[in-house]
Amino acid sequence: MGNKLTFHFGTDGVRGVIDEEFTEFLVAVLAESTFRYWSRKYGLHRVLVSFDARRKSRDFAHVAASVAVNHGLDVVIVNKPTPTPTAAWFGSRFGFDLIIQITASHNPPIYNGFKVITSKGSPVQEEDTNQIEKLYSDEYSDITRSVKTLELRPIPTIDPAPEYINYVYESVTKMFKPRNRFKVIIDPIYATSIGYTSEVLRRLGMDVMEIHNNYDSNFGGRDPNPEPQNIPELVQEVTAGKYDVGISHDGDSDRIALVDRVHGYLSANDILPIVVERLASASMIKRGIVRTVSTTHILDNIAAKYGFKVVEVPVGVKYVARAILSGEADMGGEESGGLVYSWHIPDKDGIYTASLIVVMASEYGSLTSLVSNVRSKYGRAYFKRVDLDMRNSKKFVNDNKEELLKLLSSLGPNPRPITIDGVKVVFSDGSWILIRGSGTEPKLRIYSEALSMDRVEELINNTTNIVNQLLKQ
């Protein structure tokens, strides 16, 4: 237990395989290091600890909360698996100095994680996580002594659901008014959104069916990521015409996917243009929007029409949040399923977005007609992401950056390079290709968008071949 640990805060916290890299001792060390740093830098009195539905999440949360008690902090823990955005909103709304969320979000069931959220409800920024890592490195002997005999303490519990659900309902109905009653089916995939999105939509007057709504740390044997292969029942029920709208979230409910009875499965790159267009038409976007490098450029077309700017940032909601907190943008999002709003918390929230889209579509007429309208105005882009197994993927991209730029630039007309996160090349035919190392998994990610699926496949295949060639060198 006395050995020095190695950990790194990735795109969205520290993650690892449960009982291998991610243990009670690691959680205690992370909590101790975080509380020491935060107390010295910002002052720390009140802490909220929350957790998802994964195996041992409640136990890990109890460990983190017990460390807080040892620091003399006023700490409470949620009473059941709770969405990350709910904890972030509740913590910021009710004066907590820091929120700790035990979650591995959309990662496979064998993983768990430790996420730090600020008093504003935003993910902690890199400057702070770098300093937390440094503090542990400098003080690891004393930190180890402090936590190795940790006694688990009784911790008071709290239920943030009622306050949060009331808030979401009131917030979205101030902007749009529900006029049509939809049949909606929701798949929380056995995870934290159980009873959340469904309750808001019932209050909005929708006819709601919720499936897979018991907590299961194995998520029904699938990954807790709302991609088509993980939600086949939802896709089938909606596209068969039994429901008007299908909604699903990931393991900690910060992501969203939709299913429309005509347009089928809608990813974040399909959802974002709908939300941006409706908010822009309601004059709720004035300063601009922020998108990550992997997010659809259809947003740029909408911004050009309404005359606001687009800020492009690296992948990771913390970069989207930073642009919003600095006042550069009114809202933003990323292709992995997260949308962020300046008037809400500066973190992605799938439940809020689902509620907002349903009330938008209800006011407009239907989700089908809303999607069709936005695509008729701005065109439809096709998108694909491919993940290749690769350890040290970020190092691979950095070591081969110049060669990747040269080879990717040969794949289309008038290449324009972007290197704020990995290597991205934008072409004048409306297509682009991006290659970057994942910050949460041992994966090399390749993304492409174009005005036809054939062009997307061509770019993905050529880039995969380029990667394989470089690996052989």
Short mmCIF file of N, CA and C in Angstrom, two decimals, residues 50-107:
data_model
loop_
_atom_site.label_atom_id
_atom_site.label_comp_id
_atom_site.label_asym_id
_atom_site.label_seq_id
_atom_site.Cartn_x
_atom_site.Cartn_y
_atom_site.Cartn_z
N SER A 50 -20.89 12.29 -5.07
CA SER A 50 -21.94 11.62 -5.84
C SER A 50 -21.34 10.40 -6.54
N PHE A 51 -22.21 9.53 -7.04
CA PHE A 51 -21.72 8.31 -7.67
C PHE A 51 -22.73 7.78 -8.68
N ASP A 52 -22.23 6.95 -9.61
CA ASP A 52 -23.09 6.37 -10.64
C ASP A 52 -23.50 4.94 -10.26
N ALA A 53 -23.99 4.17 -11.23
CA ALA A 53 -24.54 2.85 -10.94
C ALA A 53 -23.53 1.71 -11.13
N ARG A 54 -22.27 2.03 -11.31
CA ARG A 54 -21.26 1.00 -11.55
C ARG A 54 -20.95 0.20 -10.28
N ARG A 55 -20.30 -0.94 -10.52
CA ARG A 55 -19.87 -1.78 -9.41
C ARG A 55 -18.93 -0.99 -8.51
N LYS A 56 -19.19 -1.01 -7.22
CA LYS A 56 -18.39 -0.40 -6.16
C LYS A 56 -18.43 1.14 -6.16
N SER A 57 -19.24 1.75 -7.02
CA SER A 57 -19.28 3.22 -7.03
C SER A 57 -19.68 3.79 -5.67
N ARG A 58 -20.70 3.19 -5.04
CA ARG A 58 -21.12 3.67 -3.72
C ARG A 58 -19.99 3.52 -2.70
N ASP A 59 -19.25 2.40 -2.77
CA ASP A 59 -18.13 2.17 -1.85
C ASP A 59 -17.04 3.21 -2.06
N PHE A 60 -16.71 3.46 -3.32
CA PHE A 60 -15.68 4.46 -3.61
C PHE A 60 -16.10 5.85 -3.14
N ALA A 61 -17.39 6.16 -3.31
CA ALA A 61 -17.89 7.46 -2.86
C ALA A 61 -17.78 7.58 -1.34
N HIS A 62 -18.05 6.48 -0.64
CA HIS A 62 -17.94 6.47 0.82
C HIS A 62 -16.50 6.72 1.26
N VAL A 63 -15.55 6.16 0.52
CA VAL A 63 -14.13 6.39 0.81
C VAL A 63 -13.80 7.88 0.66
N ALA A 64 -14.20 8.47 -0.47
CA ALA A 64 -13.90 9.88 -0.72
C ALA A 64 -14.54 10.77 0.35
N ALA A 65 -15.79 10.45 0.72
CA ALA A 65 -16.48 11.24 1.73
C ALA A 65 -15.80 11.11 3.10
N SER A 66 -15.29 9.91 3.41
CA SER A 66 -14.61 9.71 4.69
C SER A 66 -13.31 10.50 4.75
N VAL A 67 -12.63 10.62 3.64
CA VAL A 67 -11.42 11.47 3.59
C VAL A 67 -11.81 12.93 3.88
N ALA A 68 -12.94 13.35 3.33
CA ALA A 68 -13.41 14.72 3.57
C ALA A 68 -13.70 14.93 5.06
N VAL A 69 -14.29 13.94 5.72
CA VAL A 69 -14.55 14.04 7.16
C VAL A 69 -13.24 14.21 7.92
N ASN A 70 -12.22 13.46 7.52
CA ASN A 70 -10.91 13.58 8.18
C ASN A 70 -10.31 14.97 8.04
N HIS A 71 -10.72 15.69 7.00
CA HIS A 71 -10.25 17.07 6.80
C HIS A 71 -11.13 18.07 7.55
N GLY A 72 -12.11 17.57 8.28
CA GLY A 72 -13.00 18.47 9.00
C GLY A 72 -13.99 19.18 8.10
N LEU A 73 -14.25 18.63 6.94
CA LEU A 73 -15.15 19.27 5.98
C LEU A 73 -16.60 18.87 6.22
N ASP A 74 -17.49 19.75 5.82
CA ASP A 74 -18.93 19.47 5.84
C ASP A 74 -19.24 18.71 4.56
N VAL A 75 -19.51 17.41 4.67
CA VAL A 75 -19.67 16.57 3.48
C VAL A 75 -21.00 15.82 3.53
N VAL A 76 -21.65 15.73 2.37
CA VAL A 76 -22.84 14.89 2.21
C VAL A 76 -22.66 14.03 0.98
N ILE A 77 -23.37 12.92 0.95
CA ILE A 77 -23.27 11.98 -0.17
C ILE A 77 -24.68 11.73 -0.71
N VAL A 78 -24.81 11.56 -2.01
CA VAL A 78 -26.13 11.31 -2.59
C VAL A 78 -26.65 9.96 -2.11
N ASN A 79 -27.98 9.81 -2.12
CA ASN A 79 -28.59 8.61 -1.55
C ASN A 79 -28.78 7.48 -2.55
N LYS A 80 -28.47 7.73 -3.83
CA LYS A 80 -28.64 6.70 -4.86
C LYS A 80 -27.80 7.11 -6.07
N PRO A 81 -27.60 6.20 -7.06
CA PRO A 81 -26.86 6.59 -8.26
C PRO A 81 -27.44 7.86 -8.87
N THR A 82 -26.57 8.81 -9.13
CA THR A 82 -27.01 10.15 -9.51
C THR A 82 -26.27 10.64 -10.76
N PRO A 83 -26.99 11.24 -11.71
CA PRO A 83 -26.33 11.79 -12.90
C PRO A 83 -25.27 12.82 -12.55
N THR A 84 -24.18 12.81 -13.28
CA THR A 84 -23.14 13.82 -13.08
C THR A 84 -23.70 15.24 -13.20
N PRO A 85 -24.50 15.57 -14.25
CA PRO A 85 -25.00 16.94 -14.33
C PRO A 85 -25.93 17.32 -13.19
N THR A 86 -26.65 16.35 -12.62
CA THR A 86 -27.50 16.63 -11.47
C THR A 86 -26.64 17.02 -10.27
N ALA A 87 -25.58 16.25 -10.03
CA ALA A 87 -24.67 16.57 -8.93
C ALA A 87 -24.00 17.93 -9.15
N ALA A 88 -23.60 18.19 -10.40
CA ALA A 88 -22.94 19.47 -10.71
C ALA A 88 -23.89 20.64 -10.48
N TRP A 89 -25.14 20.51 -10.95
CA TRP A 89 -26.12 21.58 -10.77
C TRP A 89 -26.45 21.77 -9.29
N PHE A 90 -26.71 20.68 -8.59
CA PHE A 90 -27.10 20.76 -7.18
C PHE A 90 -25.96 21.36 -6.35
N GLY A 91 -24.74 20.91 -6.63
CA GLY A 91 -23.59 21.44 -5.89
C GLY A 91 -23.39 22.93 -6.10
N SER A 92 -23.54 23.37 -7.35
CA SER A 92 -23.35 24.81 -7.64
C SER A 92 -24.53 25.63 -7.12
N ARG A 93 -25.74 25.07 -7.18
CA ARG A 93 -26.93 25.81 -6.76
C ARG A 93 -26.99 25.99 -5.24
N PHE A 94 -26.49 25.00 -4.50
CA PHE A 94 -26.66 25.04 -3.05
C PHE A 94 -25.34 25.24 -2.29
N GLY A 95 -24.39 25.88 -2.93
CA GLY A 95 -23.23 26.42 -2.23
C GLY A 95 -22.15 25.45 -1.82
N PHE A 96 -21.99 24.34 -2.54
CA PHE A 96 -20.87 23.45 -2.25
C PHE A 96 -19.61 23.98 -2.92
N ASP A 97 -18.48 23.85 -2.24
CA ASP A 97 -17.21 24.34 -2.78
C ASP A 97 -16.61 23.39 -3.80
N LEU A 98 -16.98 22.12 -3.71
CA LEU A 98 -16.39 21.10 -4.57
C LEU A 98 -17.35 19.92 -4.67
N ILE A 99 -17.40 19.32 -5.85
CA ILE A 99 -18.21 18.12 -6.07
C ILE A 99 -17.29 17.02 -6.57
N ILE A 100 -17.38 15.86 -5.96
CA ILE A 100 -16.64 14.68 -6.43
C ILE A 100 -17.67 13.70 -7.00
N GLN A 101 -17.47 13.28 -8.24
CA GLN A 101 -18.36 12.31 -8.87
C GLN A 101 -17.58 11.04 -9.17
N ILE A 102 -18.05 9.93 -8.64
CA ILE A 102 -17.46 8.62 -8.94
C ILE A 102 -18.18 8.08 -10.17
N THR A 103 -17.49 8.05 -11.31
CA THR A 103 -18.10 7.60 -12.55
C THR A 103 -17.03 7.34 -13.60
N ALA A 104 -17.33 6.43 -14.51
CA ALA A 104 -16.52 6.27 -15.71
C ALA A 104 -17.38 6.54 -16.94
N SER A 105 -18.48 7.27 -16.72
CA SER A 105 -19.30 7.80 -17.81
C SER A 105 -19.76 6.70 -18.77
N HIS A 106 -19.28 6.76 -20.03
CA HIS A 106 -19.71 5.85 -21.09
C HIS A 106 -18.79 4.65 -21.25
N ASN A 107 -17.70 4.57 -20.46
CA ASN A 107 -16.73 3.48 -20.62
C ASN A 107 -17.35 2.13 -20.26
#
